Each structure stands twice: as structure tokens, then as C-alpha cells.
Coordinates of C-alpha atoms in Angstrom, one line a residue:
X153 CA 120.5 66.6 34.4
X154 CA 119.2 63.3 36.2
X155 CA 117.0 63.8 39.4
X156 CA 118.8 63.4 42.4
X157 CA 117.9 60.0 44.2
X158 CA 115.3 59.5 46.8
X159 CA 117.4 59.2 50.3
X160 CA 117.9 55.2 51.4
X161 CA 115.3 54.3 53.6
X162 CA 115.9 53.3 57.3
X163 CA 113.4 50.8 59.0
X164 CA 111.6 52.3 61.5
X165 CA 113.1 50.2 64.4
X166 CA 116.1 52.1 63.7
X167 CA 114.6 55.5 64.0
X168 CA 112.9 54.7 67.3
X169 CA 116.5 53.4 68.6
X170 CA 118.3 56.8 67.2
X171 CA 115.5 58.9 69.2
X172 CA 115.7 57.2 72.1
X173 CA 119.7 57.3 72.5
X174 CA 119.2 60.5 72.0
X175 CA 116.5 61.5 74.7
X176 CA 116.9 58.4 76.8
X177 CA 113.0 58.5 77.8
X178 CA 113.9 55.8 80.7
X179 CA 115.3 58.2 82.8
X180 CA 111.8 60.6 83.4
X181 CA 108.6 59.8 84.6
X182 CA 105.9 61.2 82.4
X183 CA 102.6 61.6 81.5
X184 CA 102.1 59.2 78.6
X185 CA 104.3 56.9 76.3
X186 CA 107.6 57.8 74.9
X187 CA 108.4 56.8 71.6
X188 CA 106.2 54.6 69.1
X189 CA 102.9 55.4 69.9
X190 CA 101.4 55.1 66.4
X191 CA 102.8 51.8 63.9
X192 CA 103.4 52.7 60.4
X193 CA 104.7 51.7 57.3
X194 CA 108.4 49.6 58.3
X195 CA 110.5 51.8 55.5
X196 CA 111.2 55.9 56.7
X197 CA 113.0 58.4 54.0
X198 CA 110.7 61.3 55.3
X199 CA 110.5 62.6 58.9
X200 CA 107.8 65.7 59.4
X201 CA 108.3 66.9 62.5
X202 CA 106.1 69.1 64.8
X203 CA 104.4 70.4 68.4
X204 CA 101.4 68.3 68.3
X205 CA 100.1 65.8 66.9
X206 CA 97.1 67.4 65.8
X207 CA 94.6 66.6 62.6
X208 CA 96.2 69.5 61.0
X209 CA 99.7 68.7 61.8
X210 CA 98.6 64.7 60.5
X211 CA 96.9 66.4 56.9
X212 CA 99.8 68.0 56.3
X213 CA 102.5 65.6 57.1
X214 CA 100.1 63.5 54.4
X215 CA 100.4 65.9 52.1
X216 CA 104.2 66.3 52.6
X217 CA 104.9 62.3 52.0
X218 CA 105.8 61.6 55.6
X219 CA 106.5 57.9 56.4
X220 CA 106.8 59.1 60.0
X221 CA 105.8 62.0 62.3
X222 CA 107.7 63.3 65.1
X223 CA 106.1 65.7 68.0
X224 CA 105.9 66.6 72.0
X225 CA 102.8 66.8 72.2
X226 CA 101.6 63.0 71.5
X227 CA 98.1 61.2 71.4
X228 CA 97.9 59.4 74.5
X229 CA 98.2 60.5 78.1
X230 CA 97.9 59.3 82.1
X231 CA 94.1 59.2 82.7
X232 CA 93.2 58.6 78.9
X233 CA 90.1 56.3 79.0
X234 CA 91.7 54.3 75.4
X235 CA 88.3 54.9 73.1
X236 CA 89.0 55.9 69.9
X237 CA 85.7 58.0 69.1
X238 CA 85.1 62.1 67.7
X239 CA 88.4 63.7 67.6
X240 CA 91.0 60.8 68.8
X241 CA 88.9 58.4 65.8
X242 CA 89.9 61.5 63.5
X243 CA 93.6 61.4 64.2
X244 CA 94.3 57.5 64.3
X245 CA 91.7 56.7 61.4
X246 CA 94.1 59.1 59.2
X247 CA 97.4 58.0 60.7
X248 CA 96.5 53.9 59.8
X249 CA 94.8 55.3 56.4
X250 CA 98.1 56.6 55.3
X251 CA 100.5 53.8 57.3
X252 CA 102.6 57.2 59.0
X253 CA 104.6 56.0 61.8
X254 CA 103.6 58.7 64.8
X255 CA 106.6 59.0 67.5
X256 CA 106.6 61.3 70.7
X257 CA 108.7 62.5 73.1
X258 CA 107.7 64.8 76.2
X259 CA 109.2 65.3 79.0
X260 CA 112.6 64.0 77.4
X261 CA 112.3 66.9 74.5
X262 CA 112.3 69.2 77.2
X263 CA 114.9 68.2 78.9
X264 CA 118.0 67.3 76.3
X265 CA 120.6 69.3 77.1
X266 CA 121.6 70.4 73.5
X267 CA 118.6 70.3 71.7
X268 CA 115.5 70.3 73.8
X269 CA 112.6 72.7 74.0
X270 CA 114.8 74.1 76.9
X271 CA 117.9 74.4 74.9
X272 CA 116.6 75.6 71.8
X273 CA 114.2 78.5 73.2
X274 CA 117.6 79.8 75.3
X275 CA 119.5 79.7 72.4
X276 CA 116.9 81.8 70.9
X277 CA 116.6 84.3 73.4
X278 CA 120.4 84.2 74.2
X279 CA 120.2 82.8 77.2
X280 CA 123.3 80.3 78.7
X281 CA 122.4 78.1 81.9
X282 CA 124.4 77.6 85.2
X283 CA 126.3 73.9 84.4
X284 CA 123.8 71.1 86.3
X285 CA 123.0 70.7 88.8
X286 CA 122.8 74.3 90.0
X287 CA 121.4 75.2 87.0
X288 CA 118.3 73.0 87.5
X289 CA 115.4 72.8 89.5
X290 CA 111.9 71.7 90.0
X291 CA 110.7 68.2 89.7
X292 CA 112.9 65.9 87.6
X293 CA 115.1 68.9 87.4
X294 CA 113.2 70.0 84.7
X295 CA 113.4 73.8 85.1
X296 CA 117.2 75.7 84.4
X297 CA 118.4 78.8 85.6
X298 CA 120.9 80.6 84.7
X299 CA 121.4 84.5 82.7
X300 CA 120.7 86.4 79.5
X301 CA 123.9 87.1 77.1
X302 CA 122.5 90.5 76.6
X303 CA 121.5 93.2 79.5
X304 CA 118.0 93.9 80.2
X305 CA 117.0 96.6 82.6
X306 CA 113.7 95.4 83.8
X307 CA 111.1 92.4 83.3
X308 CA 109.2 94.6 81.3
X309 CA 112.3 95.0 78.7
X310 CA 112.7 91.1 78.7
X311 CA 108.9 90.6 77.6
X312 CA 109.8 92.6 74.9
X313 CA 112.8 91.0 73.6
X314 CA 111.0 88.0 74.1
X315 CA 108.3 89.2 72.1
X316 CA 110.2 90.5 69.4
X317 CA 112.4 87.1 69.2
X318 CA 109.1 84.7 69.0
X319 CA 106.7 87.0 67.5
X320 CA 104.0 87.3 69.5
X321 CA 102.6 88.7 72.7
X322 CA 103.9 87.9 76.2
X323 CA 102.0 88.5 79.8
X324 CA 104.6 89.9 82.0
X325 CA 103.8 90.5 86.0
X326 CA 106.7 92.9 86.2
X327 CA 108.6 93.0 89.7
X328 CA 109.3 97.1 89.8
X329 CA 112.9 97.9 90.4
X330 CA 114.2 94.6 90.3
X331 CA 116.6 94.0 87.1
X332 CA 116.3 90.3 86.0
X333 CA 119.7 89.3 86.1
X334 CA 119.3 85.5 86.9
X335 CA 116.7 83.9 84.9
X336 CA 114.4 80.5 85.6
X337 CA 112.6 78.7 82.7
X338 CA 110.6 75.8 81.5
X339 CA 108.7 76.0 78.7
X340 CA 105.1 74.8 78.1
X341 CA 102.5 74.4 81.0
X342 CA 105.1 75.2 83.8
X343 CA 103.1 77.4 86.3
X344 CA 103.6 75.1 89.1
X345 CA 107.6 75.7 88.9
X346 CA 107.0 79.4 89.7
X347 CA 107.4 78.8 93.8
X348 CA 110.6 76.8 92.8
X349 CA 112.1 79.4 90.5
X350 CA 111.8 81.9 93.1
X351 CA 113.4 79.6 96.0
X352 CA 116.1 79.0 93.5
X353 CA 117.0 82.9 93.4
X354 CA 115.6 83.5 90.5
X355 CA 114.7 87.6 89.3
X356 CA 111.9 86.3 87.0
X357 CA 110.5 83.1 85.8
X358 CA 109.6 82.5 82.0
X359 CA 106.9 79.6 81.1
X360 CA 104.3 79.3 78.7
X361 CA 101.4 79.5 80.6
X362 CA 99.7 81.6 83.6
X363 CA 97.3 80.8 85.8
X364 CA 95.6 83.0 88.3
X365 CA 97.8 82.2 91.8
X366 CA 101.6 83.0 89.6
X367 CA 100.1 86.8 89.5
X368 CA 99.6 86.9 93.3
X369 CA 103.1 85.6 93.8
X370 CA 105.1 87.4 91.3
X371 CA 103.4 90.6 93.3
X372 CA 104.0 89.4 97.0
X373 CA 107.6 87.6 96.7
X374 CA 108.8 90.5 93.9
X375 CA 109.8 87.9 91.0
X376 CA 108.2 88.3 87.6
X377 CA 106.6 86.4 85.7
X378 CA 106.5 86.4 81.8
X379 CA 104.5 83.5 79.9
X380 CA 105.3 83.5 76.5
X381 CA 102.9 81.4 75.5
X382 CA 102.8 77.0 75.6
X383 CA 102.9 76.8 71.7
X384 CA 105.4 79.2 71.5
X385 CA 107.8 78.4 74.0
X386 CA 107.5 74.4 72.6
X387 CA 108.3 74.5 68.5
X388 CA 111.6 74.5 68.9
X389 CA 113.1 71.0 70.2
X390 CA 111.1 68.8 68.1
X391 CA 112.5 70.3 64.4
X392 CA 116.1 70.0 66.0
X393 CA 115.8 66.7 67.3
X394 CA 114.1 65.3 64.2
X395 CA 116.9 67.2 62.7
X396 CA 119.7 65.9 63.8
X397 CA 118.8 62.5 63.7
X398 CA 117.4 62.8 59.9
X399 CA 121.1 63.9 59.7
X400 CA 122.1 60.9 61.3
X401 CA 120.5 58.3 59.0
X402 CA 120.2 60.1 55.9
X403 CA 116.9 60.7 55.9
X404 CA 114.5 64.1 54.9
X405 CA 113.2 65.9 57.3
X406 CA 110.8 68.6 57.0
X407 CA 109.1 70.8 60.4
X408 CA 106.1 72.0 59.7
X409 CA 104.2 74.8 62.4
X410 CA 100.5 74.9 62.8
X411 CA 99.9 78.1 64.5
X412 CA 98.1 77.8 68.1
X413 CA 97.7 80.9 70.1
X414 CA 97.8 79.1 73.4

């Protein structure tokens, strides 16, 4: 039997095009630079897709055969001071070593109605959202509300499902007595949505990440809170967007998860 062929290349203008049809990254304002933000090699057969674009997430995309990387979590953010030294130097110096094109997307992978980190952590958690706009709120509409497919009698009994679903462990400020029948999300480092949710009508609000006000107002307003963690809530839109468009241009695509407790 002959080996199958290697998949026909695309250039890498093309992939950068096909993500951002996709995402449309025009339409946000964010934190950093959507799209290209490392140049690689001109010819892509291999996509590795992941959360962030970490040394370990860059060794193994090398050891995978990547011609490009795609994450949420980029290099390069608002207030970044541009010198390459200690860990930045690490990442670049192995990026240009290897010619791997690096391309993220962060506020747009969030947002996609189909498969952004939204999307995809409802889908697993059988969740559907109220059409937009009611079923959005928060700046850039970046937070969705909307109900679970299956019943849960408490906050407490959504932690666990959510647990269960993502594998790990949630913090839950449970609102006694109060069944969470409409539910308000954003994943990763959403705190500041909490006040938002709650205006919005929401029985509890589901993020990634606490900080130390949220538990006062889950308690005072009677709204809970669950962070499921900002890894966690995140490793989802990237492998389906990489996915799809691998699908697109014939191309091999491969997600690869570096565990982060965070």
C-alpha cells in the first residue's frame, strides 16, 4: 500500500485571510494584535492549535511539524514595553529557529457565534443562549445569557456538573434557595462582568476567574458565582476554529493542551 500524500500546502496569506473572515477581528477592540503576530515559513500543511502560546505549547507544536500555531492567548499585549529578553527571547528565539508562523485571536475567539470559547464551553455544558442582542451583555457584548438544557436545582449542583463536564474543580459562591434558571457567562478573566450579569437578570454568573469583591456581591445581591477556572473555560474555541478552517483548505490540524491550573 503507498503512503497517503502529504496534504497540498496553502500559503500563509491565505490562512490569515480564512481566520479572519472567520472572526472578523475589525469589529472589537482588544488588548493586542489579531492575527499574524509571529512570520513563518510562506507554505502551511500543519496547523497546531492551542490556549497560549507558551514555550511548552511552541516545543511541542516543533515536535509535532507545525508550519503554523494557532492560540488566544498570544505574545504581545496593550502596555507591552517590545523587548525581547528572559521569557519573551525564549518564545520568539524558538518560533524564528523553526520558521512556525504564530497567529492569535482574542477577543474575536471569544466571541464567534458558532465556534468561540463562548460557543464551545455552552455546547459543552448544554447550555443554548437568548438570540442577540438579549442574549448579550457587558462590554462589546461580550458576555451571553441565556439557560441550561438540563435542570439544576441549585448553584451548588451546577458547579458540579460543571466540574464533572471539564474535569476539575470549580469555586462556587452559592446564592441559597435561588435555582439558577437563567444563566450569564464569559469565559477566561471575566470578573468584572459579574455587576453586568446580575443587572441582566441573571441567577448565577460563570467565568474563569474570582477575585475577592465577586464574593461580596454574589452574597449581598443573591447571584452566584462559579469560576471554573481561565484555562479551563478557554481550550475550547481555538481547536474548533483551527478546525474548521484546516477543513476549509485541506490542511492538518492537530490541538494540543498543556495543562494550567489557573
Amino acid at each position: 500500500m503507498q503512503p497517503a500524500a502529504p496534504p497540498a500546502p496553502c500559503t500563509r496569506s491565505q490562512l490569515v485571510e480564512a481566520f479572519d473572515a472567520l472572526l472578523q477581528p475589525s469589529l472589537f477592540r482588544d488588548y493586542g494584535p489579531n492575527g499574524l503576530q509571529v512570520e513563518g515559513r510562506e507554505q502551511v500543511r500543519h496547523i497546531v492549535s492551542g490556549v497560549t502560546a507558551s514555550l511548552a505549547l511552541i516545543d511541542a507544536a516543533i515536535a509535532a511539524g507545525a508550519d503554523a500555531i494557532l492560540v488566544h492567548h498570544g505574545l504581545f499585549w496593550r502596555g507591552h514595553d517590545g523587548r525581547l529578553t528572559g521569557w519573551m527571547k525564549q518564545r520568539v528565539a524558538r518560533l524564528l529557529a523553526h520558521d512556525i508562523n504564530l497567529i492569535a485571536y482574542h477577543l474575536p475567539l471569544d466571541a464567534h457565534p458558532q465556534w468561540g470559547n463562548n460557543a464551545q464551553l455552552a455546547a459543552r455544558l448544554g447550555w443554548v443562549a437568548d438570540d442577540a442582542p438579549q442574549g448579550r451583555f457587558g462590554e462589546q457584548a461580550l458576555g451571553w445569557l441565556g439557560r441550561s438544557t438540563v435542570a439544576h436545582g441549585s448553584a451548588l449542583d451546577l458547579a458540579r456538573h460543571i466540574e464533572s463536564r471539564l474535569g476539575r474543580t470549580v469555586t462556587c459562591i452559592d446564592a441559597p434557595g435561588r435555582a439558577p434558571q437563567r444563566i450569564a457567562w464569559c469565559t477566561g478573566g471575566a470578573q468584572s462582568y459579574f455587576e453586568t450579569a446580575i443587572a441582566a437578570g441573571a441567577d448565577v454568573f460563570v467565568t474563569g476567574e474570582i477575585s475577592e469583591p465577586q464574593a461580596h456581591y454574589a452574597r449581598e445581591c443573591g447571584v452566584a458565582y462559579i469560576a471554573c477556572g481561565h484555562h479551563a473555560s478557554e481550550r475550547f474555541g481555538a481547536p474548533a476554529v483551527a478546525g474548521l478552517v484546516a477543513q476549509r483548505l485541506g490542511l492538518v490540524h492537530t490541538f494540543i493542551d498543556i495543562p494550567n491550573p489557573a
